[in-house]
Tab-separated table of C-alpha atoms in Angstrom:
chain	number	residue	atom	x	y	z
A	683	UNK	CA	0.000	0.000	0.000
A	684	UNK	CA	2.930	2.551	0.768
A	685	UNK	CA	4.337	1.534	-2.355
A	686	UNK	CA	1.375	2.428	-4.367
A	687	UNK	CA	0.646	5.462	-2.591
A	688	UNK	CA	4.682	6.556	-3.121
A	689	UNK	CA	3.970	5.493	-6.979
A	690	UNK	CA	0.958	7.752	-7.241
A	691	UNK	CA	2.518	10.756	-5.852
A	692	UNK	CA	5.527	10.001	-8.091
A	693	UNK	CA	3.630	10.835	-10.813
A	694	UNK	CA	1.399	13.091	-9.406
A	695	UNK	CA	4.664	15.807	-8.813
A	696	UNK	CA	5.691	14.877	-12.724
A	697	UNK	CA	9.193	12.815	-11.237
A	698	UNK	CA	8.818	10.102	-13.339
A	699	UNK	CA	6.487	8.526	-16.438
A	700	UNK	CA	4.567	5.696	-15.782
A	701	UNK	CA	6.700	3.263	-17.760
A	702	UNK	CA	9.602	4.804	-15.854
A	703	UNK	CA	8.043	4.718	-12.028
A	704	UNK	CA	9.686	0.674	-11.606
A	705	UNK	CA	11.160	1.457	-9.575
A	706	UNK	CA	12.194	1.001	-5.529
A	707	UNK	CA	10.084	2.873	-2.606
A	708	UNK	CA	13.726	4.014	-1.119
A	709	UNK	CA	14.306	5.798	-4.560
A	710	UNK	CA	10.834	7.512	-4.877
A	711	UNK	CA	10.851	8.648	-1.167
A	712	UNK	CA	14.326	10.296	-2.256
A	713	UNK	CA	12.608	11.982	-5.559
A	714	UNK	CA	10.185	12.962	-3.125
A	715	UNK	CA	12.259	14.923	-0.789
A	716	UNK	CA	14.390	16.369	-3.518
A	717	UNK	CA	11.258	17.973	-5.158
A	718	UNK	CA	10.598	19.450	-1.676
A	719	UNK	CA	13.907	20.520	-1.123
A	720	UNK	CA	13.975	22.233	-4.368
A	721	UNK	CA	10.825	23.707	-3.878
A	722	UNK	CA	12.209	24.817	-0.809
A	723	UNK	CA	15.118	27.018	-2.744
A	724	UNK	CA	12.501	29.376	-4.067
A	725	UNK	CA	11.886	30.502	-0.611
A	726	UNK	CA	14.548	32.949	0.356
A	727	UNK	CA	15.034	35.546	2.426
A	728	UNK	CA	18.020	37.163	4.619
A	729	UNK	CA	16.260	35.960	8.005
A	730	UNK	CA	13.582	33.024	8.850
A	731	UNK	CA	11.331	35.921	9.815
A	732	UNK	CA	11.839	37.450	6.311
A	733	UNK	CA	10.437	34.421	5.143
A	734	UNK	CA	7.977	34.338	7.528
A	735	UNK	CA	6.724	37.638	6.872
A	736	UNK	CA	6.476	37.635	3.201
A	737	UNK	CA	5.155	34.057	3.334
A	738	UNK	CA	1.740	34.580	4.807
A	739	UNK	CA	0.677	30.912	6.374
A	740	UNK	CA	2.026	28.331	8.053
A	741	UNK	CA	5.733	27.710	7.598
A	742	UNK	CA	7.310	24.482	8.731
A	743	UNK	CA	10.298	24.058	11.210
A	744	UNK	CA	13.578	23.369	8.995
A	745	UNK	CA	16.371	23.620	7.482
A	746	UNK	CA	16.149	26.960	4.915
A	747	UNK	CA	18.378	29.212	2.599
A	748	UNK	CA	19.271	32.441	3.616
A	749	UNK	CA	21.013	34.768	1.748
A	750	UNK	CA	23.548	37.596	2.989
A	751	UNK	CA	22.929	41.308	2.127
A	752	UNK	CA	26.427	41.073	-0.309
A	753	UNK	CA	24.814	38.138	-2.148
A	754	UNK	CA	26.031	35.102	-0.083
A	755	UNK	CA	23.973	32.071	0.026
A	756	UNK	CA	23.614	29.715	2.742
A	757	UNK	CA	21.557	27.092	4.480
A	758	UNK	CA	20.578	27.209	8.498
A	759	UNK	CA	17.491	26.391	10.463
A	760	UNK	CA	14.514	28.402	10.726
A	761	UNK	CA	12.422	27.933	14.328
A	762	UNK	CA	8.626	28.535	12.688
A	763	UNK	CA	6.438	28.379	15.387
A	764	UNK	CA	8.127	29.694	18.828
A	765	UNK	CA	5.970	32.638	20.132
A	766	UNK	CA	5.216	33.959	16.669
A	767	UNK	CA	8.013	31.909	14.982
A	768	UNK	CA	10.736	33.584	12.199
A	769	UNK	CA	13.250	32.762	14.663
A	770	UNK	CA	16.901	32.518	12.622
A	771	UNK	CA	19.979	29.600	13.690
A	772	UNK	CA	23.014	31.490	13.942
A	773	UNK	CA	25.507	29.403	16.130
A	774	UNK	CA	25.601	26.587	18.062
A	775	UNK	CA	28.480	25.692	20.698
A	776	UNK	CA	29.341	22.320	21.540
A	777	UNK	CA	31.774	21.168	23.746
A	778	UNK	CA	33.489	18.367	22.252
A	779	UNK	CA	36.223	17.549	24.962
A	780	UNK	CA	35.485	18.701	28.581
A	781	UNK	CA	38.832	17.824	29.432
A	782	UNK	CA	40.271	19.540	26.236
A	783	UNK	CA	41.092	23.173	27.895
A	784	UNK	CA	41.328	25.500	25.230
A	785	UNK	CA	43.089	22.911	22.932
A	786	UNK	CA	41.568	22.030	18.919
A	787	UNK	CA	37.657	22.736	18.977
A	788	UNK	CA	37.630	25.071	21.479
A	789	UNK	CA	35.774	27.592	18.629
A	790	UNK	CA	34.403	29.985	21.161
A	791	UNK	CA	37.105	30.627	23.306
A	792	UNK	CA	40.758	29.544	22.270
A	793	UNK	CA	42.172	26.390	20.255
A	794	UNK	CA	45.739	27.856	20.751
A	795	UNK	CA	46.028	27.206	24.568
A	796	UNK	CA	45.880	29.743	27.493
A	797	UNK	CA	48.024	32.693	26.369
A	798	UNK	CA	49.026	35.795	28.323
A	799	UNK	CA	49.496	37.638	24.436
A	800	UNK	CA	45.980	36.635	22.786
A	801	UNK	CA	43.534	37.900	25.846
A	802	UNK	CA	41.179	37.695	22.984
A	803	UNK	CA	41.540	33.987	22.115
A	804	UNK	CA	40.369	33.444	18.886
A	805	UNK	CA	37.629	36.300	19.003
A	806	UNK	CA	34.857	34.255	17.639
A	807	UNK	CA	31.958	36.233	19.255
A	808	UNK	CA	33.141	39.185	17.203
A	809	UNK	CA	34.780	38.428	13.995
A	810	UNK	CA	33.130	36.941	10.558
A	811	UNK	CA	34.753	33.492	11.056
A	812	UNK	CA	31.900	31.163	9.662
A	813	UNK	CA	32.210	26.915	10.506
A	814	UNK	CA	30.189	24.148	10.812
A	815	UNK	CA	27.252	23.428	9.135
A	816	UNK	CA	23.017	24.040	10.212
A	817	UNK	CA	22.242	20.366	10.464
A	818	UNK	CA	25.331	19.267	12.164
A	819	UNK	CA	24.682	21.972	14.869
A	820	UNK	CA	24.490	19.342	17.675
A	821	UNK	CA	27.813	17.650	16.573
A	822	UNK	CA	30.059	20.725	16.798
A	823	UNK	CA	30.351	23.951	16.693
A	824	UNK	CA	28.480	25.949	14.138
A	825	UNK	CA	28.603	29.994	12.681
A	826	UNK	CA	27.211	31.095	9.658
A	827	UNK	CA	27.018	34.396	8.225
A	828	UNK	CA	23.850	35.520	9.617
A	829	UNK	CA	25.957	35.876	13.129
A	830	UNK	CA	26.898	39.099	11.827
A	831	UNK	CA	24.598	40.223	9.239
A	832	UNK	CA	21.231	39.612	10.085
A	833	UNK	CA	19.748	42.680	12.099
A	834	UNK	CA	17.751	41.250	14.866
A	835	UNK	CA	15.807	42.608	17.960
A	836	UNK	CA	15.873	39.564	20.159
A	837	UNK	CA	17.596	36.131	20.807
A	838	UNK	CA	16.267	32.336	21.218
A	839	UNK	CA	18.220	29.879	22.964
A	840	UNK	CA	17.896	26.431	23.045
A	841	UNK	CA	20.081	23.355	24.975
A	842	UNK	CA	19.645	20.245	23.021
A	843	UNK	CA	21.868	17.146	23.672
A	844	UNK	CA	24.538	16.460	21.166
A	845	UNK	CA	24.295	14.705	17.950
A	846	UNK	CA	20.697	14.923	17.950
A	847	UNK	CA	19.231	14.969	14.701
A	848	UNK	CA	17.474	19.109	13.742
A	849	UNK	CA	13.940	17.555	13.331
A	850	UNK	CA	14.391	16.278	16.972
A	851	UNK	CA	15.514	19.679	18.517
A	852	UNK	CA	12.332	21.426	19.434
A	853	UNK	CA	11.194	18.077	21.235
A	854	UNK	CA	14.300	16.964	22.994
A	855	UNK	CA	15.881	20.466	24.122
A	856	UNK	CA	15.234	20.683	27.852
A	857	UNK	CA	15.599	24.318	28.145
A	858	UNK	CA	14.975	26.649	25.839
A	859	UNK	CA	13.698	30.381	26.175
A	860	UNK	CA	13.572	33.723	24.259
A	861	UNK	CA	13.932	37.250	25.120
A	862	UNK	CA	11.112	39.872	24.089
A	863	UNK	CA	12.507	43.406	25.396
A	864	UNK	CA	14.071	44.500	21.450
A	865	UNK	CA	17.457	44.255	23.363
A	866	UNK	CA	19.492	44.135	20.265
A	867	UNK	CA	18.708	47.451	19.071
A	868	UNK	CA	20.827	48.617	21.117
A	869	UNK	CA	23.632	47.127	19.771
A	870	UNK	CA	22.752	47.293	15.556
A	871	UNK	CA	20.754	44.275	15.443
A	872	UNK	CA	23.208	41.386	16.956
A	873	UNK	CA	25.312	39.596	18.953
A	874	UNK	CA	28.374	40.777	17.196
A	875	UNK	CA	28.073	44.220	17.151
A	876	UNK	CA	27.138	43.834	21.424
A	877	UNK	CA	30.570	41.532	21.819
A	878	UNK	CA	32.738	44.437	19.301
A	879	UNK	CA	31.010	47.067	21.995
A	880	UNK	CA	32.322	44.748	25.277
A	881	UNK	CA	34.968	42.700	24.390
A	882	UNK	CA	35.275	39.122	25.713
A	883	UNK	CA	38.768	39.803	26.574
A	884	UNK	CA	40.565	39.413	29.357
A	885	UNK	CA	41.537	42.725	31.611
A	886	UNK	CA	38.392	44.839	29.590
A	887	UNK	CA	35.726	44.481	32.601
A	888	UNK	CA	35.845	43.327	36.078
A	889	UNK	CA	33.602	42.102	38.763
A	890	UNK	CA	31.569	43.667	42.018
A	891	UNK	CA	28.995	41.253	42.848
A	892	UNK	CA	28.377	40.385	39.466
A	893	UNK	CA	28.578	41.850	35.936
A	894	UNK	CA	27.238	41.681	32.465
A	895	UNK	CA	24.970	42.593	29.960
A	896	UNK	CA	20.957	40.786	32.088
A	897	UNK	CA	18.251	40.370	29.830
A	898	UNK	CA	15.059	39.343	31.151
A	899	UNK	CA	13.948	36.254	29.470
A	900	UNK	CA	10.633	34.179	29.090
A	901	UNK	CA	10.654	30.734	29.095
A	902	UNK	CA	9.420	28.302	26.057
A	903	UNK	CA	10.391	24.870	27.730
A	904	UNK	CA	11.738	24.488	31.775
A	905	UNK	CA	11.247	27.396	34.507
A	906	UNK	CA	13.564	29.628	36.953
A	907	UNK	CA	13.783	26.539	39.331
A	908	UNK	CA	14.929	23.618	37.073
A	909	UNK	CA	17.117	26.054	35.362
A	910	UNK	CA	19.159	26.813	38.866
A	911	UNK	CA	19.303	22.932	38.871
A	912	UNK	CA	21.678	22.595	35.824
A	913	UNK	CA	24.496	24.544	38.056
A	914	UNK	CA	26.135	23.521	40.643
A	915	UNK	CA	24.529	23.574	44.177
A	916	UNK	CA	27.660	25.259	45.587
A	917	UNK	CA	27.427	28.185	42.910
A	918	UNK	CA	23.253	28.636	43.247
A	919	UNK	CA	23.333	31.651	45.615
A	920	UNK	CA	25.765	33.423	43.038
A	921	UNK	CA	22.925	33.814	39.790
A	922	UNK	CA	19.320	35.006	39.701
A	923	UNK	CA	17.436	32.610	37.344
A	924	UNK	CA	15.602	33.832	34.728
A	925	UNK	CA	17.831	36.155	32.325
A	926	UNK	CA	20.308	35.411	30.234
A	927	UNK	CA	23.500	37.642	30.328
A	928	UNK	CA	26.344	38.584	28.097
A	929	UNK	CA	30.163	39.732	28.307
A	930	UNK	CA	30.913	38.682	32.485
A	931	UNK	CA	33.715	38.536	34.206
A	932	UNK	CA	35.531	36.837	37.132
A	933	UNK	CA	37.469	38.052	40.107
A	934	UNK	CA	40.096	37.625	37.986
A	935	UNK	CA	39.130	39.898	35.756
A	936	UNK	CA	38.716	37.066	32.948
A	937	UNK	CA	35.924	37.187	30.473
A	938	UNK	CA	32.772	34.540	29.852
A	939	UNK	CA	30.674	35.558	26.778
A	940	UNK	CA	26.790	33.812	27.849
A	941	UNK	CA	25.096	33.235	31.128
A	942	UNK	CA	21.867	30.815	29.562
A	943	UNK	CA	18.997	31.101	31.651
A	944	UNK	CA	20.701	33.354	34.877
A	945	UNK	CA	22.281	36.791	35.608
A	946	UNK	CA	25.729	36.442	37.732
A	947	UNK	CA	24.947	38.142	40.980
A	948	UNK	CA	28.455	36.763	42.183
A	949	UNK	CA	32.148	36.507	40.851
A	950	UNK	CA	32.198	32.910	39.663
A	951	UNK	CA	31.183	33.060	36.778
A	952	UNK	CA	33.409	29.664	35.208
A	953	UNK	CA	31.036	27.806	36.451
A	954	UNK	CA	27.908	28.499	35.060
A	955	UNK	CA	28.864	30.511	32.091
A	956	UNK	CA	30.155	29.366	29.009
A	957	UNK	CA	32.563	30.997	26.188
A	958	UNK	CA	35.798	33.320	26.782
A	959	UNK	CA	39.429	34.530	25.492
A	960	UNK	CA	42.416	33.110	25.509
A	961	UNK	CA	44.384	34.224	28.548
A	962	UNK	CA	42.967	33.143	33.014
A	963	UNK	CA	45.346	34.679	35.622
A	964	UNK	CA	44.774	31.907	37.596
A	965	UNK	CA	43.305	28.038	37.408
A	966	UNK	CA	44.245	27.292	33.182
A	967	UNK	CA	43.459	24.191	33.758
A	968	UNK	CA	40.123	24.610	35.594
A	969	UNK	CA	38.609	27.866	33.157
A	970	UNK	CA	40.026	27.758	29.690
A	971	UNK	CA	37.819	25.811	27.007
A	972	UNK	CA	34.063	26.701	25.596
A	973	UNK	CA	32.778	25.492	28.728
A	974	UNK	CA	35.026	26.486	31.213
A	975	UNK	CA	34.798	25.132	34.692
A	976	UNK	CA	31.658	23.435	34.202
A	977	UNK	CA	33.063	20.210	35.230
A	978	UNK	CA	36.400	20.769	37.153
A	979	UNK	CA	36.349	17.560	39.339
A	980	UNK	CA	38.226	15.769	36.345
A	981	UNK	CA	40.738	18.038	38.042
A	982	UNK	CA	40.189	17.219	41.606
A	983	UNK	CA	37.854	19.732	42.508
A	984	UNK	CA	34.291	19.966	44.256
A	985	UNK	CA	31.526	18.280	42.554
A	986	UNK	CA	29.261	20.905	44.210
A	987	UNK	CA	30.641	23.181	41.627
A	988	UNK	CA	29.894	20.620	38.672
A	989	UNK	CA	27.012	21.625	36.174
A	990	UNK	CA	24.198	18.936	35.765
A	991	UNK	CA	25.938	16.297	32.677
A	992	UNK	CA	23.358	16.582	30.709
A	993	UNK	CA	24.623	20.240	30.247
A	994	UNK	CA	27.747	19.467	29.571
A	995	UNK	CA	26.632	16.945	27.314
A	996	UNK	CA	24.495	19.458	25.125
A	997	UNK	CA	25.017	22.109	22.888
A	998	UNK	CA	23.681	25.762	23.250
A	999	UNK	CA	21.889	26.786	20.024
A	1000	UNK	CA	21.456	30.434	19.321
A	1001	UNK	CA	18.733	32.025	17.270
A	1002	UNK	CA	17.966	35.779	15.970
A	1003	UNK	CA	14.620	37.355	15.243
């Protein structure tokens, strides 16, 4: 029966004659999503919300071309249906190697070790460095153009666990949450123009009971309390749930680029903020790395510090709209 009904549409959508449709129900299902996805290339736009907007109706969650205001054309995933939908993958980061401190992966803060003369690292949250690719946003790192050129007013983020497959992503992310306040106005329409404005460098910002860029957020899957439960117990009195906050530093001065779901109210930030430069003071072994100290027993310290594994095990996905 699925084999006549695969025929039928087959030659319904003009892929194949009748004499020609002998053919396997593996191969038609593949001529099947092919017409699809080339249907799917006359829908452009330089945002998901572009598409959105000039495609009244319901738009599926998906993978979608964008293309760049200088003509550049690339593929990422477009979040349809969240509050409104037209929400626009920019980046992902995925820590490959917990124990890997700043060493090859380590996109977001250094892959060139902990050095005193790059306080920048590799200045990935403000540069036009592109890597990765949309669906294999869950499997390591990912940047594509609209990082920098899309201008947005707000930011989605989702925590999905790794190497999950991008029709999965809605359903299995166990925290995800958007902002609504038109924050990135502020700072000409993204992320990259707010990290050009405060650096994640080490030395450009410092501490006093907490620091950072807090936006209020409002929450699409998991609350305030189950997101204080992904941090350590030990670091719990040191965030207020329910914000998410960019460009922190520690006592030492040394820089963490996102706070997901909290606003640092103390001056520990390693712990429960991820992303940095290339240069700690103090404890290289414990901070350096996309993740930082989110798990620094490996290195004999306090599991009350540890972030929940399924954290660590999961990558942050980062949307514009």
């Amino acid at each position: 029966m699925l084999r006549e009904t695969v025929l039928l549409s087959c030659l319904a959508l003009g892929l194949c004659a009748a004499a020609d449709c002998n053919t396997t129900t593996h191969d038609l299902h593949k001529n099947l999503n092919l017409k699809r996805h080339h249907a799917k290339m006359k829908i452009i736009g330089q945002s998901c919300k572009e598409i959105k907007d000039t495609h009244n109706g319901t738009m599926e969650d998906g993978i979608y071309y964008l293309i760049t205001e200088s003509g550049v054309v690339y593929q990422t995933f477009c979040d349809m249906t969240t509050a409104g939908g037209g929400w626009t993958l920019v980046a992902s980061i995925h820590e490959n190697d917990i124990m890997g401190k700043c060493t090859r992966g380590d996109r977001w803060s250094s892959e060139n070790g902990d050095d005193p003369r790059k306080p920048e690292g590799d200045k990935t949250w403000a540069n036009r460095v592109i890597f990765g690719t949309a669906e294999g946003a869950t499997d390591d790192d990912y940047k594509n153009p609209g990082y920098y050129d899309i201008k947005a007013k707000d930011v989605s983020v989702w925590h999905v666990p790794n190497n999950e497959e991008p029709g999965l992503w809605s359903k299995s992310s166990f925290l995800r949450y958007h902002t609504d306040t038109h924050f990135l106005e502020k700072y000409e329409g993204n992320l990259f123009n707010l990290f050009k404005l405060h650096p994640v460098k080490q030395g450009m910002g410092e501490c006093n009971d907490g620091s950072g860029i807090p936006i209020p957020i409002v929450y699409d899957e998991g609350d305030k309390e189950s997101t204080s439960e992904l941090y350590g117990s030990a670091v719990r009195d040191e965030f207020e749930p329910g914000f998410v906050t960019f460009s922190v530093f520690n006592n030492d001065r040394a820089p963490m680029a996102i706070c997901s779901g909290i606003k640092p109210t103390g001056c520990q930030p390693q712990y429960y903020c991820i992303g940095g430069g290339g240069y700690y003071p103090t404890g290289t072994l414990v901070l350096c790395g996309d993740f930082n100290a989110f798990d620094w027993t490996i290195f004999g310290g306090s599991g009350n510090h540890k972030a929940a594994q399924k954290m660590i095990d999961a990558s942050m996905l980062l949307f514009y709209r």
